[in-house]
């Protein structure tokens, strides 16, 4: 069973609207959680990183939240743009000696005009 | 600063052949990791190299192997290719101890 579950699998939103992506994890011990954005045919690019003590972090129109108690994170996209069409991947890192990464399957976001 | 460079970008091979993919990390990054990405499975970790030694390994068969050179460049080899090996292979580099990995554009491998 994947230790990082993302929902929804895909979503379509109108340009200018907001949306929220979810990431639930069971990875333990927890070190940090990153959200990556991957455009079609490109490599993923980091958007935000959240550590245990952080609740909210913003990067422009992207805002990530973390609830380490419930092991849930969300990524909120405000006033979506066509360029936001991409796959958003949640990645959780453990604190074991080699810092292994666990990947979610991603949420495919399509922004339509 | 140049990003992570993967070559080739696209590759078509037939079943049973072998393939070697190359990854040049960002200057100063000594850790290189490899991932397989398919529509159904998402990103799956293959292995990570640091200082020419494999440090982490995912759950892939022995047909998948890699190595890292003294200049931190890395190669990944897949032998006896199967149709299911068709995927986007991504390489990422990072400063060892830093959690942010920078990804290359990937190599799109198609096995026919």
mmCIF file of C-alpha atoms in Angstrom:
data_model
loop_
_atom_site.group_PDB
_atom_site.id
_atom_site.type_symbol
_atom_site.label_atom_id
_atom_site.label_comp_id
_atom_site.label_asym_id
_atom_site.label_seq_id
_atom_site.Cartn_x
_atom_site.Cartn_y
_atom_site.Cartn_z
ATOM 1 C CA UNK A 1 0.000 0.000 0.000
ATOM 2 C CA UNK A 2 1.316 3.414 -0.940
ATOM 3 C CA UNK A 3 2.272 5.392 2.128
ATOM 4 C CA UNK A 4 1.387 8.665 0.395
ATOM 5 C CA UNK A 5 -2.127 8.993 -0.980
ATOM 6 C CA UNK A 6 -3.221 11.960 -3.081
ATOM 7 C CA UNK A 7 -6.702 13.065 -4.005
ATOM 8 C CA UNK A 8 -8.372 13.735 -6.265
ATOM 9 C CA UNK A 9 -6.626 11.769 -8.984
ATOM 10 C CA UNK A 10 -7.503 14.507 -11.449
ATOM 11 C CA UNK A 11 -9.585 17.647 -11.610
ATOM 12 C CA UNK A 12 -10.692 20.224 -14.122
ATOM 13 C CA UNK A 13 -11.193 23.835 -13.071
ATOM 14 C CA UNK A 14 -12.065 27.047 -14.827
ATOM 15 C CA UNK A 15 -9.413 29.709 -15.188
ATOM 16 C CA UNK A 16 -9.587 32.127 -12.287
ATOM 17 C CA UNK A 17 -11.099 29.640 -9.848
ATOM 18 C CA UNK A 18 -9.453 28.166 -6.760
ATOM 19 C CA UNK A 19 -8.803 24.516 -6.007
ATOM 20 C CA UNK A 20 -7.369 22.380 -3.221
ATOM 21 C CA UNK A 21 -5.374 19.179 -3.555
ATOM 22 C CA UNK A 22 -5.001 16.689 -0.730
ATOM 23 C CA UNK A 23 -2.131 14.511 0.437
ATOM 24 C CA UNK A 24 -2.475 11.972 3.264
ATOM 25 C CA UNK A 25 0.536 10.019 4.419
ATOM 26 C CA UNK A 26 1.422 7.248 6.809
ATOM 27 C CA UNK A 27 5.180 7.604 6.388
ATOM 28 C CA UNK A 28 7.046 7.417 9.664
ATOM 29 C CA UNK A 29 9.251 8.840 11.021
ATOM 30 C CA UNK A 30 8.404 12.106 9.300
ATOM 31 C CA UNK A 31 11.019 14.628 8.236
ATOM 32 C CA UNK A 32 9.394 16.894 5.694
ATOM 33 C CA UNK A 33 6.839 17.088 2.929
ATOM 34 C CA UNK A 34 7.298 18.704 -0.459
ATOM 35 C CA UNK A 35 4.882 19.589 -3.192
ATOM 36 C CA UNK A 36 6.232 19.345 -6.708
ATOM 37 C CA UNK A 37 4.689 20.628 -9.928
ATOM 38 C CA UNK A 38 5.338 18.623 -13.069
ATOM 39 C CA UNK A 39 4.469 20.017 -16.466
ATOM 40 C CA UNK A 40 3.813 17.477 -19.203
ATOM 41 C CA UNK A 41 7.057 16.082 -20.545
ATOM 42 C CA UNK A 42 9.172 17.899 -17.987
ATOM 43 C CA UNK A 43 10.787 16.997 -14.698
ATOM 44 C CA UNK A 44 9.085 17.948 -11.399
ATOM 45 C CA UNK A 45 9.886 21.310 -9.846
ATOM 46 C CA UNK A 46 9.647 21.955 -6.111
ATOM 47 C CA UNK A 47 6.907 24.368 -5.000
ATOM 48 C CA UNK A 48 7.063 24.227 -1.209
ATOM 49 C CA UNK A 49 8.607 22.283 1.645
ATOM 50 C CA UNK A 50 6.933 21.757 5.010
ATOM 51 C CA UNK A 51 8.652 20.532 8.150
ATOM 52 C CA UNK A 52 7.017 19.147 11.273
ATOM 53 C CA UNK A 53 6.669 22.526 12.970
ATOM 54 C CA UNK A 54 5.238 24.397 9.984
ATOM 55 C CA UNK A 55 1.503 24.733 9.370
ATOM 56 C CA UNK A 56 1.326 26.957 6.313
ATOM 57 C CA UNK A 57 3.704 28.066 3.610
ATOM 58 C CA UNK A 58 3.033 30.089 0.486
ATOM 59 C CA UNK A 59 4.752 30.404 -2.862
ATOM 60 C CA UNK A 60 2.907 32.995 -4.911
ATOM 61 C CA UNK A 61 -0.559 31.657 -5.652
ATOM 62 C CA UNK A 62 0.313 28.282 -4.120
ATOM 63 C CA UNK A 63 -0.337 27.740 -0.403
ATOM 64 C CA UNK A 64 0.530 24.493 1.324
ATOM 65 C CA UNK A 65 -0.727 23.421 4.729
ATOM 66 C CA UNK A 66 0.423 20.628 6.986
ATOM 67 C CA UNK A 67 -1.261 18.938 9.915
ATOM 68 C CA UNK A 68 1.402 16.627 11.309
ATOM 69 C CA UNK A 69 -0.990 15.203 13.897
ATOM 70 C CA UNK A 70 -3.450 13.904 11.320
ATOM 71 C CA UNK A 71 -0.699 13.411 8.712
ATOM 72 C CA UNK A 72 -2.474 15.480 6.120
ATOM 73 C CA UNK A 73 -1.301 18.184 3.762
ATOM 74 C CA UNK A 74 -3.094 20.290 1.219
ATOM 75 C CA UNK A 75 -2.035 22.487 -1.663
ATOM 76 C CA UNK A 76 -4.328 25.375 -2.475
ATOM 77 C CA UNK A 77 -4.118 27.111 -5.839
ATOM 78 C CA UNK A 78 -5.612 30.589 -5.889
ATOM 79 C CA UNK A 79 -6.955 32.302 -9.021
ATOM 80 C CA UNK A 80 -5.831 29.481 -11.288
ATOM 81 C CA UNK A 81 -4.109 30.212 -14.573
ATOM 82 C CA UNK A 82 -3.761 28.095 -17.692
ATOM 83 C CA UNK A 83 -0.102 27.571 -16.787
ATOM 84 C CA UNK A 84 -1.189 25.792 -13.609
ATOM 85 C CA UNK A 85 -2.238 22.812 -15.743
ATOM 86 C CA UNK A 86 0.163 20.128 -14.551
ATOM 87 C CA UNK A 87 0.567 17.155 -12.260
ATOM 88 C CA UNK A 88 1.116 17.989 -8.590
ATOM 89 C CA UNK A 89 3.091 15.447 -6.629
ATOM 90 C CA UNK A 90 3.349 15.146 -2.858
ATOM 91 C CA UNK A 91 6.661 13.748 -1.594
ATOM 92 C CA UNK A 92 7.335 12.801 2.013
ATOM 93 C CA UNK A 93 10.796 12.253 3.426
ATOM 94 C CA UNK A 94 11.588 10.076 6.415
ATOM 95 C CA UNK A 95 14.201 10.784 8.999
ATOM 96 C CA UNK A 96 15.943 7.450 8.776
ATOM 97 C CA UNK A 97 19.644 7.451 8.127
ATOM 98 C CA UNK A 98 19.414 7.605 4.352
ATOM 99 C CA UNK A 99 16.393 9.922 4.157
ATOM 100 C CA UNK A 100 14.218 7.918 1.843
ATOM 101 C CA UNK A 101 11.494 9.641 -0.132
ATOM 102 C CA UNK A 102 7.923 8.382 -0.574
ATOM 103 C CA UNK A 103 5.992 9.685 -3.576
ATOM 104 C CA UNK A 104 2.294 10.170 -4.088
ATOM 105 C CA UNK A 105 0.808 9.250 -7.456
ATOM 106 C CA UNK A 106 0.024 12.883 -8.190
ATOM 107 C CA UNK A 107 -3.065 14.937 -8.971
ATOM 108 C CA UNK A 108 -3.528 15.955 -12.591
ATOM 109 C CA UNK A 109 -4.923 19.498 -12.769
ATOM 110 C CA UNK A 110 -6.388 20.863 -15.973
ATOM 111 C CA UNK A 111 -7.275 24.551 -16.102
ATOM 112 C CA UNK A 112 -9.668 25.464 -18.881
ATOM 113 C CA UNK A 113 -10.366 28.942 -20.301
ATOM 114 C CA UNK B 1 23.987 27.507 -13.202
ATOM 115 C CA UNK B 2 23.108 24.671 -15.575
ATOM 116 C CA UNK B 3 20.345 22.310 -14.481
ATOM 117 C CA UNK B 4 20.278 18.541 -14.448
ATOM 118 C CA UNK B 5 20.923 17.220 -17.939
ATOM 119 C CA UNK B 6 19.633 13.881 -19.125
ATOM 120 C CA UNK B 7 20.510 12.258 -22.408
ATOM 121 C CA UNK B 8 19.048 11.134 -24.652
ATOM 122 C CA UNK B 9 15.605 12.766 -24.380
ATOM 123 C CA UNK B 10 13.863 10.055 -26.363
ATOM 124 C CA UNK B 11 14.757 6.454 -27.059
ATOM 125 C CA UNK B 12 13.069 3.554 -28.827
ATOM 126 C CA UNK B 13 14.347 0.038 -28.186
ATOM 127 C CA UNK B 14 13.112 -3.446 -28.916
ATOM 128 C CA UNK B 15 12.405 -6.145 -26.368
ATOM 129 C CA UNK B 16 15.486 -7.971 -25.198
ATOM 130 C CA UNK B 17 17.863 -5.122 -25.904
ATOM 131 C CA UNK B 18 19.686 -3.158 -23.271
ATOM 132 C CA UNK B 19 19.827 0.588 -22.796
ATOM 133 C CA UNK B 20 22.033 3.093 -20.993
ATOM 134 C CA UNK B 21 20.759 6.468 -19.872
ATOM 135 C CA UNK B 22 22.956 9.320 -18.745
ATOM 136 C CA UNK B 23 22.516 12.040 -16.144
ATOM 137 C CA UNK B 24 24.756 15.033 -15.454
ATOM 138 C CA UNK B 25 23.917 16.651 -12.106
ATOM 139 C CA UNK B 26 23.988 20.312 -11.176
ATOM 140 C CA UNK B 27 27.527 21.422 -10.484
ATOM 141 C CA UNK B 28 28.332 20.771 -6.836
ATOM 142 C CA UNK B 29 25.599 18.195 -6.377
ATOM 143 C CA UNK B 30 27.092 14.849 -5.511
ATOM 144 C CA UNK B 31 23.907 12.877 -4.992
ATOM 145 C CA UNK B 32 22.064 11.503 -8.008
ATOM 146 C CA UNK B 33 18.866 9.502 -7.850
ATOM 147 C CA UNK B 34 16.866 7.785 -10.552
ATOM 148 C CA UNK B 35 13.111 7.352 -10.887
ATOM 149 C CA UNK B 36 10.751 5.576 -13.210
ATOM 150 C CA UNK B 37 7.484 7.326 -13.997
ATOM 151 C CA UNK B 38 4.547 5.631 -15.658
ATOM 152 C CA UNK B 39 0.933 6.820 -15.906
ATOM 153 C CA UNK B 40 -0.318 4.005 -13.739
ATOM 154 C CA UNK B 41 2.387 3.916 -11.069
ATOM 155 C CA UNK B 42 3.507 7.495 -10.740
ATOM 156 C CA UNK B 43 7.066 8.183 -9.670
ATOM 157 C CA UNK B 44 8.939 5.150 -8.376
ATOM 158 C CA UNK B 45 12.369 5.324 -6.823
ATOM 159 C CA UNK B 46 15.044 3.206 -8.485
ATOM 160 C CA UNK B 47 18.275 4.045 -6.652
ATOM 161 C CA UNK B 48 20.428 6.846 -5.344
ATOM 162 C CA UNK B 49 24.154 7.335 -5.625
ATOM 163 C CA UNK B 50 26.473 9.480 -3.588
ATOM 164 C CA UNK B 51 30.211 9.597 -3.887
ATOM 165 C CA UNK B 52 30.207 6.761 -6.438
ATOM 166 C CA UNK B 53 28.382 4.415 -4.032
ATOM 167 C CA UNK B 54 24.793 3.266 -4.172
ATOM 168 C CA UNK B 55 23.159 4.537 -0.971
ATOM 169 C CA UNK B 56 19.489 3.684 -1.456
ATOM 170 C CA UNK B 57 17.707 1.183 -3.619
ATOM 171 C CA UNK B 58 14.062 0.770 -4.592
ATOM 172 C CA UNK B 59 12.170 -2.409 -5.388
ATOM 173 C CA UNK B 60 13.200 -3.036 -8.958
ATOM 174 C CA UNK B 61 14.655 -6.222 -10.478
ATOM 175 C CA UNK B 62 18.350 -6.666 -10.996
ATOM 176 C CA UNK B 63 17.959 -5.784 -14.687
ATOM 177 C CA UNK B 64 18.042 -2.178 -13.512
ATOM 178 C CA UNK B 65 21.482 -1.051 -12.476
ATOM 179 C CA UNK B 66 23.393 2.148 -12.187
ATOM 180 C CA UNK B 67 26.712 3.686 -11.446
ATOM 181 C CA UNK B 68 28.209 7.019 -10.623
ATOM 182 C CA UNK B 69 31.500 8.414 -11.773
ATOM 183 C CA UNK B 70 34.028 10.510 -9.912
ATOM 184 C CA UNK B 71 32.640 13.681 -11.532
ATOM 185 C CA UNK B 72 29.189 12.769 -10.089
ATOM 186 C CA UNK B 73 27.725 11.974 -13.490
ATOM 187 C CA UNK B 74 25.564 8.895 -13.366
ATOM 188 C CA UNK B 75 24.383 6.247 -15.778
ATOM 189 C CA UNK B 76 21.477 3.870 -15.523
ATOM 190 C CA UNK B 77 21.383 0.603 -17.417
ATOM 191 C CA UNK B 78 18.434 -1.617 -18.135
ATOM 192 C CA UNK B 79 19.167 -5.030 -19.584
ATOM 193 C CA UNK B 80 16.833 -7.450 -21.347
ATOM 194 C CA UNK B 81 14.199 -4.779 -21.930
ATOM 195 C CA UNK B 82 10.537 -5.635 -21.493
ATOM 196 C CA UNK B 83 7.501 -3.808 -22.845
ATOM 197 C CA UNK B 84 6.649 -2.758 -19.297
ATOM 198 C CA UNK B 85 9.898 -0.834 -19.041
ATOM 199 C CA UNK B 86 8.428 1.843 -21.306
ATOM 200 C CA UNK B 87 8.382 4.936 -19.125
ATOM 201 C CA UNK B 88 9.788 8.350 -18.426
ATOM 202 C CA UNK B 89 13.055 7.938 -16.532
ATOM 203 C CA UNK B 90 13.894 10.910 -14.369
ATOM 204 C CA UNK B 91 17.146 11.734 -12.716
ATOM 205 C CA UNK B 92 17.460 14.158 -9.813
ATOM 206 C CA UNK B 93 20.475 15.670 -8.125
ATOM 207 C CA UNK B 94 20.895 17.264 -4.719
ATOM 208 C CA UNK B 95 23.450 18.302 -2.202
ATOM 209 C CA UNK B 96 23.828 15.337 0.120
ATOM 210 C CA UNK B 97 21.990 16.165 3.341
ATOM 211 C CA UNK B 98 19.728 18.693 1.622
ATOM 212 C CA UNK B 99 16.217 17.463 0.946
ATOM 213 C CA UNK B 100 15.504 19.415 -2.212
ATOM 214 C CA UNK B 101 16.086 17.365 -5.335
ATOM 215 C CA UNK B 102 16.309 19.034 -8.724
ATOM 216 C CA UNK B 103 14.984 16.972 -11.584
ATOM 217 C CA UNK B 104 16.117 16.695 -15.161
ATOM 218 C CA UNK B 105 13.763 16.694 -18.145
ATOM 219 C CA UNK B 106 13.764 12.931 -18.267
ATOM 220 C CA UNK B 107 14.409 10.305 -20.911
ATOM 221 C CA UNK B 108 11.318 8.905 -22.588
ATOM 222 C CA UNK B 109 12.011 5.211 -23.237
ATOM 223 C CA UNK B 110 9.690 3.252 -25.489
ATOM 224 C CA UNK B 111 10.139 -0.496 -25.781
ATOM 225 C CA UNK B 112 8.523 -2.108 -28.812
#
